[in-house]
Amino acid sequence: MLESTNRKSDLECISDDLTSLLQSISTTKTIDARTFLFQEGEEAHELYVIQHGLIQISKLTQEGNELNLRTCQEGDIVGELTLFTDEAKYMLNAYALKKCKILIIQKDQLEKELLSNSRLTFEFMKWMTNLLRINQSKIKDLVMNGKKGALYSTLIRFSNSYGIQQKDGRLIDMHLTNQEIAKFCAATRESINRMLNDLKKKGIIQITKESKILIKDIHYLRTEIGCDHCPIDICVID
Amino acid sequence: MLESTNRKSDLECISDDLTSLLQSISTTKTIDARTFLFQEGEEAHELYVIQHGLIQISKLTQEGNELNLRTCQEGDIVGELTLFTDEAKYMLNAYALKKCKILIIQKDQLEKELLSNSRLTFEFMKWMTNLLRINQSKIKDLVMNGKKGALYSTLIRFSNSYGIQQKDGRLIDMHLTNQEIAKFCAATRESINRMLNDLKKKGIIQITKESKILIKDIHYLRTEIGCDHCPIDICVID
DNA sequence: TCAGAATGGTGATGTTTATCACAGTTCACA
DNA sequence: TGTGAACTGTGATAAACATCACCATTCTGA
């Protein structure tokens, strides 16, 4: 490991002021692995900051299919889509992949605090704008170059969010099954498997002993989907 | 025409205070049909409110393909993705479909004004939150049910944004060519044409004399893509 | 340590969607 | 009012992707 991950959590992206505010007005709780922090349709009066653990944000379809949208870890803010909204229901599911320690922040309290401090507001709006930009670029990536584009985009985003630079490439420091990747791409496990094997044969990626993905030629992935010069803070998982 | 469109523009969604603020700090300009208000990569120091006209927001790919993201008319805010962001370049293209009258607002001036007035901040964050939710649901719709899902979602969104209720259905009061719809769905003109004709044969839609789309059975479209009970302010074009 | 579960891998086959090619129709405007 | 441009419609064919079926491999917990 030559260099630690360059991923910035939500809390790292926003200022220390906001961070300490969030921590000062919050309580904590612990949730077990393989349980939901919240589910679609539930009333949303709180939002959360992950102190420790791993949470998957997803959306379910009627047929039981699942689309993964984010994978969140320490420092990330979860549940943000309900802020300042009358419609107080979650649209998404938050599922704990590991045991988590969570800060709980009351939505109306945060709203109150934000409105009384314009510097915090500025930080928060900046963060929201960034989420908007990320989502815009995701729409393009998932839709414009078929499933291959969706996969390449997902790999690039994971690399930017959770990658560790190594001498022979960039390691996605996270255990990802074919099935999980498929859920980010809205593709089937089998298609993802075939495409990953193609990338292996071409030498673009490599699977490590701990079955993590090592990206040896990220430039190939980028040029294939035409995100050659897109800003690195946009091409991320959350 | 039994009932006027229920579409709310951005300005209608946000408060009168913000509306008048936006108008007070803006200058105006006029741009011709078939010209760009701004293009990807350009420096972004301003954002815009449409006073009159029609603007298409899109994203181009390297191969010259185009993905339509929004169609904006009177009252809509354009260029919002650059707010509160260091990255001062537009990610999208704004193309005038009709001659437009536009309010120009300096980005830093708006940021300053917003931060000095917490009620306006509240409104603005609420509006941004809503945009985020719309984008989330668009990702799902475009990706989860194939091109048919993308088409049905696009029709529903246009119906909600630009529809006029009539005795025999809901009329999308806008001239949409197959090619334009295709750009919203990231599909080909031919595929859209075939799918629309299938819907015609099934009696789900009907084309009026002015070649506008009349949706006779929106319930069918909704159930097919599983957005039967999604809030109407989320299933919109912008 | 061993049985069952989860995951990875791959062929065969069918469906969806794009591509190409071209003819018919409508529209804009000189 | 006629003519080129834009749009619609449709068949034939190819590529992308899903589905199904099945076996190999790895992981996991009693």
XYZ file of C-alpha atoms (C1' of nucleotides) in Angstrom:
536
model
C 0.000 0.000 0.000
C 1.874 3.000 -1.254
C -0.764 5.582 -0.641
C -3.917 5.658 1.403
C -7.308 6.108 -0.229
C -7.980 9.564 -1.583
C -11.637 9.238 -0.902
C -13.195 12.076 1.017
C -16.173 11.323 3.188
C -19.027 13.776 3.324
C -17.751 15.134 6.606
C -14.300 15.660 5.156
C -15.798 17.549 2.262
C -17.699 19.904 4.481
C -16.054 22.150 6.984
C -14.945 21.415 10.520
C -17.614 23.810 11.739
C -20.374 21.769 10.225
C -18.790 18.581 11.372
C -18.675 19.682 14.975
C -22.182 21.104 14.736
C -23.472 17.803 13.444
C -21.742 16.001 16.235
C -22.969 18.405 18.915
C -26.660 18.044 18.104
C -26.671 14.315 17.587
C -27.231 11.176 19.590
C -25.782 7.813 18.635
C -26.973 4.300 18.084
C -25.610 1.015 16.905
C -27.170 -1.211 14.293
C -26.284 -4.773 13.400
C -24.986 -6.009 10.083
C -27.713 -7.161 7.702
C -30.371 -4.879 9.162
C -31.978 -1.772 7.728
C -31.247 1.699 9.065
C -34.352 2.814 7.220
C -36.551 1.565 4.409
C -38.544 3.071 1.575
C -41.814 4.552 2.704
C -40.876 5.042 6.340
C -41.375 8.424 7.950
C -38.168 10.436 7.838
C -37.547 12.801 10.710
C -33.855 12.210 11.140
C -30.721 11.989 9.162
C -27.596 10.100 9.990
C -23.839 10.300 9.958
C -21.930 7.066 9.889
C -19.250 6.919 12.560
C -18.200 3.413 11.825
C -19.386 0.643 9.521
C -20.741 0.351 5.997
C -24.185 1.157 4.657
C -25.657 0.445 1.246
C -28.220 2.846 -0.198
C -30.560 1.202 -2.673
C -33.907 1.371 -4.377
C -36.218 -1.599 -4.863
C -38.541 -2.310 -7.760
C -41.850 -4.082 -7.549
C -40.373 -7.280 -8.979
C -37.884 -7.314 -6.132
C -34.976 -6.079 -8.187
C -32.583 -3.748 -6.479
C -30.591 -0.763 -7.723
C -27.630 0.289 -5.611
C -27.006 4.010 -5.495
C -24.351 4.604 -2.870
C -22.094 2.727 -0.519
C -21.419 4.838 2.538
C -18.765 4.561 5.182
C -17.320 6.528 8.066
C -18.135 10.211 7.844
C -20.867 9.978 5.247
C -24.250 11.606 5.645
C -27.255 9.373 5.016
C -30.915 10.284 4.674
C -30.276 13.711 3.269
C -32.983 13.596 0.647
C -35.708 14.477 3.100
C -34.212 17.744 4.296
C -36.499 20.778 4.011
C -39.146 18.692 2.343
C -42.755 18.356 3.365
C -42.893 14.879 1.945
C -41.358 13.170 4.935
C -40.873 9.669 3.615
C -37.685 7.946 2.599
C -37.491 7.029 -1.084
C -34.564 4.716 -0.540
C -33.353 1.861 1.620
C -30.311 2.010 3.860
C -28.973 -1.444 4.609
C -26.057 -2.136 6.917
C -23.423 -4.342 5.307
C -21.402 -4.289 8.517
C -22.240 -3.461 12.098
C -22.529 0.323 12.299
C -22.225 3.100 14.797
C -24.427 5.965 13.739
C -24.964 9.590 14.725
C -28.641 10.489 14.702
C -29.579 14.069 13.922
C -33.105 15.366 14.186
C -34.083 16.858 10.869
C -35.875 19.908 12.278
C -33.049 20.617 14.649
C -30.507 20.552 11.851
C -32.735 22.790 9.763
C -32.928 25.253 12.647
C -29.180 25.215 13.195
C -28.421 25.592 9.531
C -30.656 28.610 9.188
C -29.027 30.408 12.088
C -25.529 30.048 10.705
C -24.913 31.160 7.174
C -21.412 29.738 6.905
C -22.768 26.299 7.684
C -25.550 26.862 5.212
C -23.002 27.675 2.571
C -21.115 24.448 3.242
C -24.263 22.439 3.223
C -25.547 23.885 -0.032
C -22.190 23.295 -1.615
C -22.425 19.700 -0.575
C -25.955 19.404 -1.986
C -24.882 20.953 -5.279
C -22.146 18.398 -5.491
C -24.603 15.551 -4.945
C -26.729 16.991 -7.738
C -23.757 17.062 -10.070
C -22.806 13.508 -9.175
C -26.316 12.307 -9.890
C -26.426 14.097 -13.238
C -23.239 12.444 -14.341
C -24.471 9.074 -13.103
C -27.575 9.342 -15.254
C -25.372 9.868 -18.273
C -22.989 7.054 -17.436
C -25.637 4.467 -16.642
C -27.682 5.192 -19.709
C -25.438 6.267 -22.547
C -23.053 3.372 -23.151
C -25.086 0.291 -22.396
C -24.261 -2.087 -19.574
C -20.598 -1.931 -20.413
C -20.707 1.809 -19.810
C -22.534 1.265 -16.543
C -19.894 -1.213 -15.404
C -16.921 0.917 -16.426
C -18.462 3.932 -14.744
C -19.082 1.936 -11.573
C -15.483 0.723 -11.523
C -14.167 4.244 -12.032
C -16.417 5.575 -9.284
C -15.360 2.881 -6.853
C -11.756 3.516 -7.754
C -12.155 7.222 -7.019
C -14.134 6.664 -3.841
C -12.396 3.656 -2.328
C -9.273 3.169 -4.399
C -5.771 2.752 -3.046
C -2.940 3.652 -5.374
C -0.402 0.851 -5.747
C 2.657 0.482 -7.901
C 0.853 -1.777 -10.375
C -2.507 -0.040 -10.430
C -5.327 1.132 -8.235
C -6.935 -1.292 -5.795
C -10.623 -1.047 -4.960
C -10.336 -1.678 -1.253
C -13.727 -3.227 -0.777
C -15.197 -6.654 -1.128
C -17.495 -6.548 -4.144
C -19.312 -9.609 -5.457
C -20.438 -9.797 -9.051
C -23.999 -9.612 -7.783
C -23.360 -6.382 -5.898
C -21.690 -4.744 -8.869
C -24.627 -5.865 -10.976
C -26.968 -3.966 -8.679
C -25.028 -0.762 -9.276
C -25.272 -1.271 -13.033
C -28.832 -2.548 -13.242
C -27.438 -5.575 -15.056
C -27.407 -9.293 -14.336
C -24.737 -11.105 -12.389
C -23.895 -13.193 -15.455
C -23.364 -10.176 -17.712
C -21.123 -8.513 -15.144
C -19.157 -11.733 -14.777
C -18.579 -12.007 -18.515
C -17.594 -8.356 -18.849
C -15.201 -8.536 -15.900
C -13.574 -11.616 -17.408
C -13.170 -9.784 -20.706
C -11.444 -6.952 -18.839
C -9.216 -9.499 -17.107
C -8.232 -11.067 -20.437
C -7.417 -7.649 -21.840
C -5.276 -6.889 -18.784
C -7.371 -3.898 -17.788
C -8.160 -5.312 -14.370
C -6.884 -8.095 -12.138
C -8.421 -9.899 -9.170
C -6.242 -10.040 -6.060
C -5.904 -12.964 -3.659
C -8.457 -11.321 -1.348
C -10.788 -11.131 -4.382
C -10.590 -7.390 -4.640
C -10.425 -5.600 -7.966
C -7.155 -4.042 -9.053
C -7.555 -1.613 -11.921
C -4.404 -1.672 -14.011
C -5.530 0.604 -16.841
C -8.129 3.080 -15.685
C -7.414 5.211 -18.732
C -8.945 2.505 -20.908
C -12.143 2.544 -18.880
C -12.325 6.320 -18.983
C -11.842 6.686 -22.708
C -14.306 3.895 -23.468
C -17.128 5.832 -21.815
C -15.864 9.287 -22.643
C -15.260 10.576 -19.135
C -11.646 11.207 -19.867
C -11.410 14.620 -18.329
C -14.349 14.739 -15.965
C -13.623 16.153 -12.519
C -12.703 13.524 -9.980
C -15.157 14.762 -7.384
C -18.047 14.040 -9.737
C -17.080 10.521 -10.754
C -17.619 9.003 -7.323
C -19.971 6.472 -5.865
C -22.071 8.776 -3.699
C -59.263 22.335 -22.767
C -61.042 21.566 -19.538
C -58.254 22.403 -17.185
C -55.004 24.229 -17.546
C -51.676 22.523 -17.005
C -50.851 21.659 -13.421
C -47.188 22.108 -14.021
C -45.405 24.290 -11.549
C -42.349 26.134 -12.717
C -39.359 26.449 -10.444
C -40.393 29.950 -9.491
C -43.878 28.805 -8.614
C -42.432 26.108 -6.419
C -40.289 28.516 -4.493
C -41.679 31.401 -2.541
C -42.673 34.867 -3.720
C -39.816 36.253 -1.638
C -37.243 34.321 -3.572
C -38.944 35.114 -6.835
C -38.817 38.829 -6.219
C -35.282 38.581 -4.940
C -34.205 36.803 -8.094
C -35.889 39.434 -10.177
C -34.422 42.318 -8.203
C -30.805 41.241 -8.621
C -31.010 40.238 -12.252
C -30.533 41.750 -15.642
C -32.207 40.430 -18.774
C -31.228 39.328 -22.224
C -32.836 37.803 -25.252
C -31.515 34.830 -27.166
C -32.645 33.511 -30.526
C -34.143 30.140 -31.238
C -31.601 27.470 -32.169
C -28.767 29.080 -30.252
C -27.064 28.013 -27.033
C -27.551 29.847 -23.751
C -24.466 28.018 -22.563
C -22.471 24.939 -23.479
C -20.527 22.271 -21.643
C -17.137 23.410 -20.493
C -17.853 27.134 -20.574
C -17.036 29.227 -17.515
C -20.101 29.600 -15.324
C -20.501 32.783 -13.341
C -24.211 33.251 -13.821
C -27.427 31.385 -13.609
C -30.627 32.078 -15.416
C -34.369 32.255 -15.017
C -36.478 31.863 -18.110
C -39.032 34.615 -18.490
C -40.327 33.491 -21.811
C -39.391 30.789 -24.298
C -38.239 27.187 -24.168
C -34.821 25.784 -23.349
C -33.551 22.242 -23.647
C -30.947 21.013 -21.164
C -28.815 18.220 -22.547
C -25.541 16.397 -22.289
C -23.433 15.361 -25.254
C -21.275 12.291 -25.622
C -18.054 12.057 -27.559
C -19.747 10.216 -30.440
C -22.104 13.157 -30.789
C -25.040 11.469 -29.122
C -27.237 13.651 -26.987
C -29.123 12.941 -23.769
C -31.929 15.322 -22.920
C -32.334 15.994 -19.226
C -34.841 18.810 -18.902
C -37.071 20.976 -20.976
C -37.475 24.336 -19.284
C -40.006 27.067 -19.797
C -41.209 30.278 -18.162
C -40.195 30.482 -14.526
C -37.616 27.725 -14.548
C -34.127 28.146 -13.126
C -31.270 27.065 -15.373
C -27.602 26.673 -14.532
C -28.152 25.804 -10.894
C -25.497 23.108 -10.846
C -22.767 25.678 -10.655
C -24.064 27.234 -7.445
C -21.828 26.986 -4.389
C -19.282 25.033 -6.376
C -15.625 25.775 -6.933
C -15.748 24.006 -10.251
C -16.944 26.938 -12.315
C -17.764 25.169 -15.561
C -21.106 24.118 -16.975
C -21.548 20.366 -17.244
C -24.542 20.654 -19.543
C -25.780 22.404 -22.633
C -28.694 24.801 -22.676
C -30.177 25.136 -26.126
C -33.032 27.495 -27.002
C -35.844 25.730 -28.847
C -37.713 29.020 -29.125
C -36.667 32.621 -28.853
C -36.169 33.306 -25.133
C -36.200 36.178 -22.720
C -33.882 35.401 -19.848
C -33.105 36.835 -16.431
C -29.380 36.742 -15.725
C -28.282 36.408 -12.122
C -24.685 36.668 -11.005
C -23.778 33.524 -9.146
C -21.818 35.192 -6.350
C -24.477 37.814 -5.868
C -27.170 35.178 -5.460
C -24.977 33.235 -3.058
C -24.493 36.390 -0.994
C -28.187 37.219 -0.981
C -29.201 33.702 -0.077
C -26.860 33.559 2.870
C -28.101 36.826 4.315
C -31.706 35.739 4.352
C -32.517 32.490 6.057
C -36.078 32.232 4.797
C -34.827 32.361 1.252
C -32.183 29.811 2.107
C -34.872 27.528 3.413
C -36.845 27.815 0.187
C -33.800 27.297 -1.930
C -32.615 24.215 -0.089
C -36.080 22.775 -0.287
C -36.026 23.314 -4.008
C -32.577 21.720 -4.343
C -33.704 18.763 -2.263
C -36.566 18.282 -4.633
C -34.249 18.352 -7.642
C -32.155 15.676 -5.968
C -35.186 13.492 -5.436
C -36.293 13.954 -9.032
C -32.877 12.911 -10.277
C -32.826 9.858 -8.028
C -36.121 8.680 -9.387
C -35.012 9.378 -12.953
C -31.984 7.141 -12.529
C -34.259 4.344 -11.443
C -36.756 4.866 -14.255
C -34.198 5.137 -17.034
C -32.253 2.125 -15.942
C -34.559 -0.427 -14.365
C -37.135 -1.301 -17.037
C -35.249 -1.116 -20.296
C -36.055 1.339 -23.039
C -39.750 0.715 -22.607
C -39.421 1.858 -18.997
C -37.473 4.912 -20.095
C -40.180 5.810 -22.608
C -43.073 5.280 -20.214
C -41.307 7.298 -17.538
C -40.655 10.102 -20.010
C -44.302 10.162 -21.062
C -45.453 10.244 -17.441
C -43.021 13.032 -16.631
C -44.089 15.105 -19.612
C -47.705 14.490 -18.689
C -47.093 15.727 -15.156
C -44.998 18.686 -16.256
C -46.794 19.821 -19.385
C -50.056 17.876 -19.435
C -53.499 19.337 -19.886
C -56.400 17.307 -18.531
C -59.070 16.671 -21.132
C -62.265 14.638 -21.048
C -60.672 11.763 -22.966
C -57.241 11.800 -21.396
C -54.271 13.989 -20.699
C -52.685 15.974 -23.521
C -48.949 16.653 -23.565
C -49.081 20.239 -24.719
C -45.767 20.306 -26.473
C -44.481 19.363 -29.874
C -42.332 16.300 -29.442
C -40.758 14.453 -32.361
C -39.773 10.817 -32.052
C -36.172 11.920 -32.214
C -36.568 14.297 -29.287
C -38.273 11.682 -27.139
C -35.481 9.280 -28.048
C -32.955 11.728 -26.630
C -34.747 11.699 -23.294
C -34.720 7.893 -23.236
C -31.236 7.326 -24.601
C -32.837 5.171 -27.275
C -33.020 5.333 -31.059
C -35.718 7.125 -33.017
C -36.766 3.827 -34.591
C -37.243 2.072 -31.260
C -39.297 4.955 -29.916
C -41.395 4.953 -33.067
C -42.165 1.249 -32.755
C -42.961 1.493 -29.051
C -45.234 4.502 -29.555
C -47.074 2.648 -32.303
C -47.534 -0.326 -29.990
C -49.026 2.015 -27.395
C -51.319 3.475 -30.070
C -52.529 0.006 -31.084
C -53.231 -0.844 -27.458
C -55.205 2.392 -27.071
C -52.906 3.708 -24.351
C -52.031 6.850 -26.286
C -53.351 8.707 -29.293
C -51.793 11.301 -31.593
C -53.838 14.459 -32.099
C -54.234 16.412 -35.322
C -51.495 18.811 -34.155
C -49.284 15.727 -33.625
C -49.292 16.027 -29.872
C -49.507 13.008 -27.608
C -52.754 12.330 -25.767
C -52.341 9.826 -22.956
C -55.593 7.917 -22.554
C -54.477 5.392 -19.961
C -51.703 6.758 -17.792
C -52.451 4.098 -15.210
C -51.167 1.481 -17.630
C -47.864 3.316 -18.031
C -47.514 3.779 -14.282
C -48.139 0.163 -13.360
C -45.843 -1.113 -16.108
C -42.855 0.662 -14.554
C -43.978 0.401 -10.950
C -44.388 4.084 -10.189
C -48.007 3.639 -9.318
C -47.984 5.658 -6.158
C -44.939 7.857 -6.515
C -45.449 11.504 -5.580
C -46.379 13.669 -8.526
C -43.762 16.304 -7.761
C -41.020 13.722 -8.252
C -42.187 12.278 -11.553
C -41.554 15.421 -13.577
C -39.270 16.380 -16.408
C -36.970 18.708 -14.503
C -13.770 -30.459 9.380
C -17.390 -30.973 6.772
C -22.053 -29.811 4.849
C -24.606 -26.285 3.032
C -24.657 -21.697 1.313
C -22.850 -18.181 -1.364
C -20.233 -17.052 -5.218
C -17.968 -17.593 -9.773
C -17.932 -19.348 -14.405
C -19.908 -20.640 -18.867
C -22.757 -22.626 -22.719
C -27.287 -22.471 -25.072
C -31.109 -19.871 -26.179
C -34.464 -16.100 -26.515
C -35.597 -11.193 -26.100
C -34.604 -6.530 -26.564
C -32.586 -2.942 -28.884
C -29.627 -0.880 -32.440
C -28.420 -0.442 -37.140
C -29.192 0.012 -41.930
C -31.929 0.895 -45.706
C -35.569 2.931 -47.874
C -40.321 4.575 -48.871
C -44.161 7.472 -47.595
C -45.791 11.656 -45.301
C -45.804 16.264 -43.504
C -43.889 20.727 -43.081
C -41.582 25.165 -43.982
C -40.874 28.508 -46.881
C -39.195 30.617 -51.252
C -47.708 26.013 -54.718
C -44.018 23.251 -55.355
C -39.674 21.527 -53.533
C -36.302 20.192 -50.409
C -35.931 19.126 -45.569
C -37.571 17.024 -41.638
C -40.210 13.521 -39.819
C -42.721 8.914 -39.654
C -43.088 4.079 -40.534
C -41.306 -0.529 -41.288
C -38.698 -4.608 -42.796
C -34.249 -7.170 -42.461
C -30.303 -8.041 -39.896
C -26.926 -7.745 -36.184
C -25.429 -6.793 -31.573
C -26.252 -6.515 -26.751
C -28.213 -8.436 -22.915
C -31.167 -11.525 -20.095
C -32.545 -15.972 -18.867
C -31.970 -20.693 -17.750
C -29.388 -24.496 -16.519
C -25.681 -26.423 -14.459
C -21.136 -27.315 -12.396
C -16.906 -25.621 -9.945
C -15.003 -23.053 -6.329
C -14.832 -20.601 -2.070
C -16.622 -19.322 2.193
C -18.914 -20.042 6.691
C -20.506 -21.748 10.805
C -22.021 -25.841 13.652
